[in-house]
PDB file of C-alpha atoms in Angstrom:
ATOM      1  CA  MET A 719      13.552 201.831 127.113  1.00 62.00           C
ATOM      2  CA  SER A 720      13.079 200.522 129.982  1.00 85.00           C
ATOM      3  CA  VAL A 721      16.456 200.743 131.963  1.00 92.00           C
ATOM      4  CA  LYS A 722      15.771 204.294 131.198  1.00 91.00           C
ATOM      5  CA  ARG A 723      12.014 204.430 132.069  1.00 90.00           C
ATOM      6  CA  ASP A 724      13.239 202.783 135.186  1.00 89.00           C
ATOM      7  CA  SER A 725      15.931 204.826 135.747  1.00 92.00           C
ATOM      8  CA  PHE A 726      13.636 208.561 135.378  1.00 92.00           C
ATOM      9  CA  SER A 727      11.352 207.068 137.696  1.00 90.00           C
ATOM     10  CA  VAL A 728      13.156 205.667 140.353  1.00 89.00           C
ATOM     11  CA  SER A 729      16.050 209.811 140.167  1.00 92.00           C
ATOM     12  CA  PHE A 730      12.784 212.104 140.098  1.00 91.00           C
ATOM     13  CA  THR A 731      11.013 210.207 143.017  1.00 86.00           C
ATOM     14  CA  VAL A 732      14.118 209.432 145.181  1.00 87.00           C
ATOM     15  CA  GLY A 733      14.833 213.394 144.084  1.00 89.00           C
ATOM     16  CA  LEU A 734      11.735 215.116 144.940  1.00 86.00           C
ATOM     17  CA  TYR A 735      12.284 213.387 148.568  1.00 86.00           C
ATOM     18  CA  GLY A 736      16.172 215.784 148.617  1.00 90.00           C
ATOM     19  CA  SER A 737      13.079 218.919 149.364  1.00 88.00           C
ATOM     20  CA  ALA A 738      12.484 217.431 152.562  1.00 85.00           C
ATOM     21  CA  PHE A 739      16.433 217.310 154.056  1.00 90.00           C
ATOM     22  CA  GLY A 740      16.687 220.259 152.877  1.00 92.00           C
ATOM     23  CA  ALA A 741      13.692 221.675 154.775  1.00 88.00           C
ATOM     24  CA  ALA A 742      15.585 219.687 157.923  1.00 87.00           C
ATOM     25  CA  GLY A 743      18.779 220.772 157.696  1.00 91.00           C
ATOM     26  CA  ILE A 744      17.535 224.727 158.049  1.00 90.00           C
ATOM     27  CA  ALA A 745      14.883 223.163 160.947  1.00 86.00           C
ATOM     28  CA  SER A 746      18.361 222.050 162.146  1.00 88.00           C
ATOM     29  CA  HIS A 747      19.776 225.531 162.051  1.00 89.00           C
ATOM     30  CA  PHE A 748      22.168 224.837 159.140  1.00 94.00           C
ATOM     31  CA  THR A 749      22.537 227.891 156.270  1.00 94.00           C
ATOM     32  CA  VAL A 750      21.320 227.573 152.821  1.00 95.00           C
ATOM     33  CA  LEU A 751      24.835 226.440 151.665  1.00 97.00           C
ATOM     34  CA  GLN A 752      25.531 224.267 154.543  1.00 96.00           C
ATOM     35  CA  THR A 753      22.447 222.367 153.927  1.00 96.00           C
ATOM     36  CA  CYS A 754      23.203 221.781 149.542  1.00 97.00           C
ATOM     37  CA  LEU A 755      27.033 221.377 149.726  1.00 97.00           C
ATOM     38  CA  LEU A 756      25.686 218.220 152.353  1.00 96.00           C
ATOM     39  CA  SER A 757      23.762 216.749 149.174  1.00 96.00           C
ATOM     40  CA  LEU A 758      26.659 217.408 146.233  1.00 97.00           C
ATOM     41  CA  LEU A 759      28.820 215.989 148.782  1.00 95.00           C
ATOM     42  CA  LEU A 760      28.327 213.601 150.758  1.00 93.00           C
ATOM     43  CA  PHE A 761      25.095 212.723 148.857  1.00 95.00           C
ATOM     44  CA  SER A 762      23.612 209.558 151.271  1.00 91.00           C
ATOM     45  CA  GLY A 763      20.493 210.338 152.149  1.00 86.00           C
ATOM     46  CA  ALA A 764      20.315 208.574 155.495  1.00 83.00           C
ATOM     47  CA  SER A 765      23.568 209.663 156.102  1.00 89.00           C
ATOM     48  CA  GLN A 766      22.902 213.080 155.330  1.00 92.00           C
ATOM     49  CA  PHE A 767      19.649 213.102 157.925  1.00 88.00           C
ATOM     50  CA  ALA A 768      22.032 211.765 160.621  1.00 86.00           C
ATOM     51  CA  VAL A 769      24.825 214.183 160.598  1.00 91.00           C
ATOM     52  CA  VAL A 770      21.717 217.253 160.672  1.00 89.00           C
ATOM     53  CA  GLY A 771      19.867 215.312 163.193  1.00 83.00           C
ATOM     54  CA  VAL A 772      22.950 215.291 165.989  1.00 85.00           C
ATOM     55  CA  ILE A 773      24.049 218.404 165.008  1.00 89.00           C
ATOM     56  CA  GLY A 774      20.662 219.944 165.486  1.00 83.00           C
ATOM     57  CA  ALA A 775      20.100 217.817 168.763  1.00 79.00           C
ATOM     58  CA  GLY A 776      23.231 219.092 170.277  1.00 83.00           C
ATOM     59  CA  GLY A 777      25.520 216.998 169.284  1.00 81.00           C
ATOM     60  CA  SER A 778      29.372 216.800 168.714  1.00 83.00           C
ATOM     61  CA  ALA A 779      30.847 216.729 164.776  1.00 87.00           C
ATOM     62  CA  LEU A 780      32.481 213.359 165.746  1.00 86.00           C
ATOM     63  CA  SER A 781      29.271 212.244 166.652  1.00 83.00           C
ATOM     64  CA  ALA A 782      27.634 213.340 163.337  1.00 86.00           C
ATOM     65  CA  ILE A 783      30.504 211.766 162.099  1.00 88.00           C
ATOM     66  CA  ALA A 784      30.587 208.787 163.488  1.00 84.00           C
ATOM     67  CA  THR A 785      26.608 208.400 162.948  1.00 81.00           C
ATOM     68  CA  SER A 786      26.299 209.079 159.022  1.00 86.00           C
ATOM     69  CA  SER A 787      29.679 207.039 158.754  1.00 87.00           C
ATOM     70  CA  LEU A 788      28.340 203.817 160.506  1.00 81.00           C
ATOM     71  CA  LEU A 789      25.226 204.526 157.692  1.00 80.00           C
ATOM     72  CA  GLY A 790      27.173 204.611 154.959  1.00 84.00           C
ATOM     73  CA  THR A 791      29.309 201.746 155.222  1.00 84.00           C
ATOM     74  CA  ARG A 792      26.359 199.688 152.671  1.00 83.00           C
ATOM     75  CA  ASN A 793      27.351 201.591 150.282  1.00 90.00           C
ATOM     76  CA  ALA A 794      30.862 200.578 150.697  1.00 90.00           C
ATOM     77  CA  LEU A 795      29.363 196.968 150.494  1.00 86.00           C
ATOM     78  CA  TYR A 796      27.250 198.133 146.595  1.00 91.00           C
ATOM     79  CA  GLY A 797      30.910 199.015 145.765  1.00 94.00           C
ATOM     80  CA  LEU A 798      32.028 195.346 145.877  1.00 92.00           C
ATOM     81  CA  ARG A 799      29.287 193.958 144.668  1.00 92.00           C
ATOM     82  CA  LEU A 800      29.155 195.918 141.393  1.00 95.00           C
ATOM     83  CA  ALA A 801      32.994 196.345 140.373  1.00 95.00           C
ATOM     84  CA  PRO A 802      33.304 193.750 138.734  1.00 95.00           C
ATOM     85  CA  LEU A 803      30.535 194.872 136.453  1.00 95.00           C
ATOM     86  CA  LEU A 804      31.548 198.551 136.414  1.00 95.00           C
ATOM     87  CA  LYS A 805      35.201 197.665 135.992  1.00 94.00           C
ATOM     88  CA  LEU A 806      36.247 201.393 136.405  1.00 94.00           C
ATOM     89  CA  ARG A 807      39.912 202.983 136.464  1.00 93.00           C
ATOM     90  CA  GLY A 808      40.737 206.884 137.473  1.00 93.00           C
ATOM     91  CA  LEU A 809      38.511 210.172 137.657  1.00 93.00           C
ATOM     92  CA  LYS A 810      35.588 207.354 136.423  1.00 94.00           C
ATOM     93  CA  LYS A 811      36.675 205.492 139.296  1.00 95.00           C
ATOM     94  CA  LEU A 812      35.453 208.176 141.838  1.00 94.00           C
ATOM     95  CA  ALA A 813      32.366 209.284 139.708  1.00 96.00           C
ATOM     96  CA  GLY A 814      30.910 206.084 140.360  1.00 96.00           C
ATOM     97  CA  ALA A 815      31.839 205.906 144.566  1.00 95.00           C
ATOM     98  CA  GLN A 816      30.257 209.601 144.320  1.00 96.00           C
ATOM     99  CA  ILE A 817      26.453 207.456 143.219  1.00 96.00           C
ATOM    100  CA  THR A 818      27.345 204.205 144.188  1.00 96.00           C
ATOM    101  CA  ILE A 819      24.072 204.431 146.285  1.00 93.00           C
ATOM    102  CA  ASP A 820      20.232 202.064 147.484  1.00 88.00           C
ATOM    103  CA  GLU A 821      19.255 203.488 144.250  1.00 89.00           C
ATOM    104  CA  SER A 822      21.789 203.154 141.471  1.00 94.00           C
ATOM    105  CA  THR A 823      22.808 199.712 142.711  1.00 93.00           C
ATOM    106  CA  GLY A 824      18.830 198.256 142.668  1.00 90.00           C
ATOM    107  CA  VAL A 825      17.902 199.547 139.519  1.00 91.00           C
ATOM    108  CA  ALA A 826      21.335 197.625 138.020  1.00 94.00           C
ATOM    109  CA  LEU A 827      20.665 194.456 139.366  1.00 91.00           C
ATOM    110  CA  SER A 828      17.567 194.188 138.217  1.00 90.00           C
ATOM    111  CA  GLN A 829      18.074 194.779 134.886  1.00 91.00           C
ATOM    112  CA  ASN A 830      19.091 191.618 132.674  1.00 88.00           C
ATOM    113  CA  ASN A 831      21.997 191.478 130.607  1.00 93.00           C
ATOM    114  CA  GLU A 832      25.020 193.166 131.507  1.00 95.00           C
ATOM    115  CA  GLU A 833      24.946 196.529 129.119  1.00 94.00           C
ATOM    116  CA  ASP A 834      21.605 197.729 130.758  1.00 95.00           C
ATOM    117  CA  GLN A 835      22.895 196.780 134.072  1.00 95.00           C
ATOM    118  CA  ILE A 836      25.883 199.461 133.864  1.00 96.00           C
ATOM    119  CA  LYS A 837      23.617 202.117 131.945  1.00 96.00           C
ATOM    120  CA  GLY A 838      20.773 201.720 134.416  1.00 95.00           C
ATOM    121  CA  PHE A 839      23.825 202.331 137.127  1.00 97.00           C
ATOM    122  CA  TRP A 840      24.643 205.508 135.296  1.00 97.00           C
ATOM    123  CA  TYR A 841      21.145 206.722 134.653  1.00 96.00           C
ATOM    124  CA  THR A 842      19.631 206.248 137.889  1.00 95.00           C
ATOM    125  CA  GLY A 843      22.933 207.435 140.165  1.00 96.00           C
ATOM    126  CA  ILE A 844      23.515 210.476 137.864  1.00 97.00           C
ATOM    127  CA  GLY A 845      19.366 211.214 137.681  1.00 96.00           C
ATOM    128  CA  VAL A 846      19.595 210.837 141.208  1.00 94.00           C
ATOM    129  CA  TYR A 847      22.205 213.598 142.040  1.00 97.00           C
ATOM    130  CA  ILE A 848      21.137 215.906 139.916  1.00 97.00           C
ATOM    131  CA  PHE A 849      16.681 215.707 141.674  1.00 96.00           C
ATOM    132  CA  TRP A 850      18.408 215.445 144.629  1.00 96.00           C
ATOM    133  CA  ASN A 851      20.243 218.551 144.830  1.00 97.00           C
ATOM    134  CA  ILE A 852      18.057 220.653 142.488  1.00 97.00           C
ATOM    135  CA  PHE A 853      15.437 219.850 145.066  1.00 94.00           C
ATOM    136  CA  THR A 854      17.404 219.838 148.410  1.00 95.00           C
ATOM    137  CA  LEU A 855      17.804 223.559 147.245  1.00 96.00           C
ATOM    138  CA  MET A 856      14.442 223.983 146.456  1.00 94.00           C
ATOM    139  CA  GLY A 857      13.631 223.135 150.054  1.00 91.00           C
ATOM    140  CA  ALA A 858      16.170 224.693 151.876  1.00 93.00           C
ATOM    141  CA  LEU A 859      15.176 227.876 150.754  1.00 93.00           C
ATOM    142  CA  GLY A 860      11.471 227.491 150.868  1.00 89.00           C
ATOM    143  CA  ALA A 861      12.096 226.457 154.690  1.00 87.00           C
ATOM    144  CA  LYS A 862      14.503 229.804 154.928  1.00 87.00           C
ATOM    145  CA  ALA A 863      11.231 232.043 153.351  1.00 85.00           C
ATOM    146  CA  MET A 864       9.042 230.617 156.230  1.00 77.00           C
ATOM    147  CA  GLY A 865      11.411 231.877 158.688  1.00 70.00           C
ATOM    148  CA  ASN A 866      11.296 229.684 162.500  1.00 62.00           C
ATOM    149  CA  PRO A 867      11.466 226.375 161.439  1.00 58.00           C
ATOM    150  CA  SER A 868       9.889 224.952 164.565  1.00 58.00           C
ATOM    151  CA  ALA A 869       6.734 227.574 164.483  1.00 53.00           C
ATOM    152  CA  TRP A 870       4.891 225.065 160.947  1.00 56.00           C
ATOM    153  CA  GLY A 871       7.192 221.289 162.484  1.00 58.00           C
ATOM    154  CA  LEU A 872       9.649 221.445 160.210  1.00 55.00           C
ATOM    155  CA  ASP A 873      12.208 220.266 163.528  1.00 55.00           C
ATOM    156  CA  ALA A 874      10.070 216.583 162.751  1.00 57.00           C
ATOM    157  CA  ALA A 875      11.820 216.537 159.474  1.00 57.00           C
ATOM    158  CA  VAL A 876      13.909 214.746 160.693  1.00 56.00           C
ATOM    159  CA  PRO A 877      13.219 211.789 162.461  1.00 62.00           C
ATOM    160  CA  ALA A 878       9.664 211.808 160.510  1.00 61.00           C
ATOM    161  CA  ALA A 879      12.506 211.170 157.390  1.00 58.00           C
ATOM    162  CA  PHE A 880      14.401 208.239 159.369  1.00 58.00           C
ATOM    163  CA  LEU A 881      10.934 206.915 159.576  1.00 66.00           C
ATOM    164  CA  GLY A 882      10.500 206.836 156.032  1.00 61.00           C
ATOM    165  CA  LEU A 883      13.287 205.264 155.112  1.00 58.00           C
ATOM    166  CA  LEU A 884      13.472 202.562 157.961  1.00 66.00           C
ATOM    167  CA  TRP A 885       9.677 201.428 157.016  1.00 67.00           C
ATOM    168  CA  PRO A 886      10.129 200.121 154.023  1.00 67.00           C
ATOM    169  CA  ARG A 887      12.963 197.673 154.742  1.00 67.00           C
ATOM    170  CA  LEU A 888      10.862 196.149 157.916  1.00 75.00           C
ATOM    171  CA  ILE A 889       9.639 193.582 155.979  1.00 77.00           C
ATOM    172  CA  ASP A 890      10.113 190.019 158.478  1.00 79.00           C
ATOM    173  CA  PHE A 891      10.050 189.159 161.645  1.00 81.00           C
ATOM    174  CA  LYS A 892      14.211 189.631 161.981  1.00 79.00           C
ATOM    175  CA  THR A 893      14.158 193.132 160.503  1.00 80.00           C
ATOM    176  CA  ARG A 894      11.523 193.982 163.013  1.00 82.00           C
ATOM    177  CA  ALA A 895      12.873 192.240 165.607  1.00 83.00           C
ATOM    178  CA  ILE A 896      16.486 194.283 164.755  1.00 80.00           C
ATOM    179  CA  ALA A 897      15.049 197.669 164.355  1.00 81.00           C
ATOM    180  CA  ILE A 898      12.818 197.557 168.105  1.00 83.00           C
ATOM    181  CA  ALA A 899      15.625 196.176 170.046  1.00 83.00           C
ATOM    182  CA  ALA A 900      17.648 199.201 168.196  1.00 81.00           C
ATOM    183  CA  THR A 901      14.746 201.197 169.118  1.00 80.00           C
ATOM    184  CA  ALA A 902      14.697 200.422 173.173  1.00 85.00           C
ATOM    185  CA  LEU A 903      18.492 200.783 172.826  1.00 84.00           C
ATOM    186  CA  SER A 904      18.637 204.234 172.030  1.00 79.00           C
ATOM    187  CA  LEU A 905      15.622 205.438 173.731  1.00 81.00           C
ATOM    188  CA  SER A 906      17.505 203.814 177.321  1.00 86.00           C
ATOM    189  CA  LEU A 907      20.642 206.041 176.515  1.00 81.00           C
ATOM    190  CA  THR A 908      18.756 208.677 175.474  1.00 79.00           C
ATOM    191  CA  PRO A 909      18.922 210.771 179.347  1.00 80.00           C
ATOM    192  CA  PHE A 910      22.340 209.694 180.182  1.00 81.00           C
ATOM    193  CA  LEU A 911      24.143 210.194 176.938  1.00 77.00           C
ATOM    194  CA  PRO A 912      25.311 212.936 174.563  1.00 74.00           C
ATOM    195  CA  ALA A 913      23.500 213.782 172.130  1.00 67.00           C
ATOM    196  CA  GLY A 914      24.071 210.925 168.820  1.00 68.00           C
ATOM    197  CA  VAL A 915      26.232 208.632 170.877  1.00 75.00           C
ATOM    198  CA  PRO A 916      22.451 207.069 171.287  1.00 75.00           C
ATOM    199  CA  ILE A 917      22.128 206.922 167.669  1.00 71.00           C
ATOM    200  CA  ILE A 918      26.078 205.389 167.305  1.00 74.00           C
ATOM    201  CA  SER A 919      25.044 203.076 170.123  1.00 78.00           C
ATOM    202  CA  CYS A 920      21.850 201.103 168.110  1.00 76.00           C
ATOM    203  CA  ALA A 921      23.464 200.935 164.904  1.00 73.00           C
ATOM    204  CA  LEU A 922      26.008 198.828 166.253  1.00 77.00           C
ATOM    205  CA  LEU A 923      23.960 197.021 167.811  1.00 77.00           C
ATOM    206  CA  ALA A 924      21.857 196.572 163.914  1.00 73.00           C
ATOM    207  CA  ILE A 925      25.144 195.698 162.723  1.00 72.00           C
ATOM    208  CA  PHE A 926      25.795 193.300 165.073  1.00 76.00           C
ATOM    209  CA  LEU A 927      22.368 191.700 165.143  1.00 74.00           C
ATOM    210  CA  GLY A 928      21.989 191.709 161.057  1.00 67.00           C
ATOM    211  CA  TRP A 929      25.578 190.203 160.744  1.00 68.00           C
ATOM    212  CA  ARG A 930      24.790 187.307 162.970  1.00 63.00           C
ATOM    213  CA  LYS A 931      22.729 184.047 161.737  1.00 51.00           C
TER     214      LYS A 931
END
């Protein structure tokens, strides 16, 4: 019962945040369909916000893809960690890869035994996927109905969302120092480089500094 409770509470809470992405997509001049497809197919919050943020700021598709891919590398590391536990094959492996995210990994690894870990992964991953996509659609339709997104301040949804994703992870001096250094680099490059490139640069710096001991 505990694993179901944990999975549902995480799934619904995180899923609600999909409404912010839906609004951000419309604010960045994506259609409702395009916004929903990003949630259905990409399904990685930070990477999705990166795509709409870079494109909305006038950046190229290549910059958006590169930034999104860098932010999504952590999911590959989660997959390596979970592979010995899940032992997936065939189509089940494809489904598992799609829902290997922060939340499904976190709930799985927080359980006390292997059976509950496997249940926690599937319950949470599927739950977040369902709620995230439902609320993405609701957020996109709501923003579309409002008319001009900028008039409602929805153009600030992307930076606000990134801050919301980042803030809980600044737990010690090292992570705060990395965040400050990456922010300083990005801001210093913004006046001189095309949209999206400063974000890629600060992501690379964060990865470099994060891996150094």
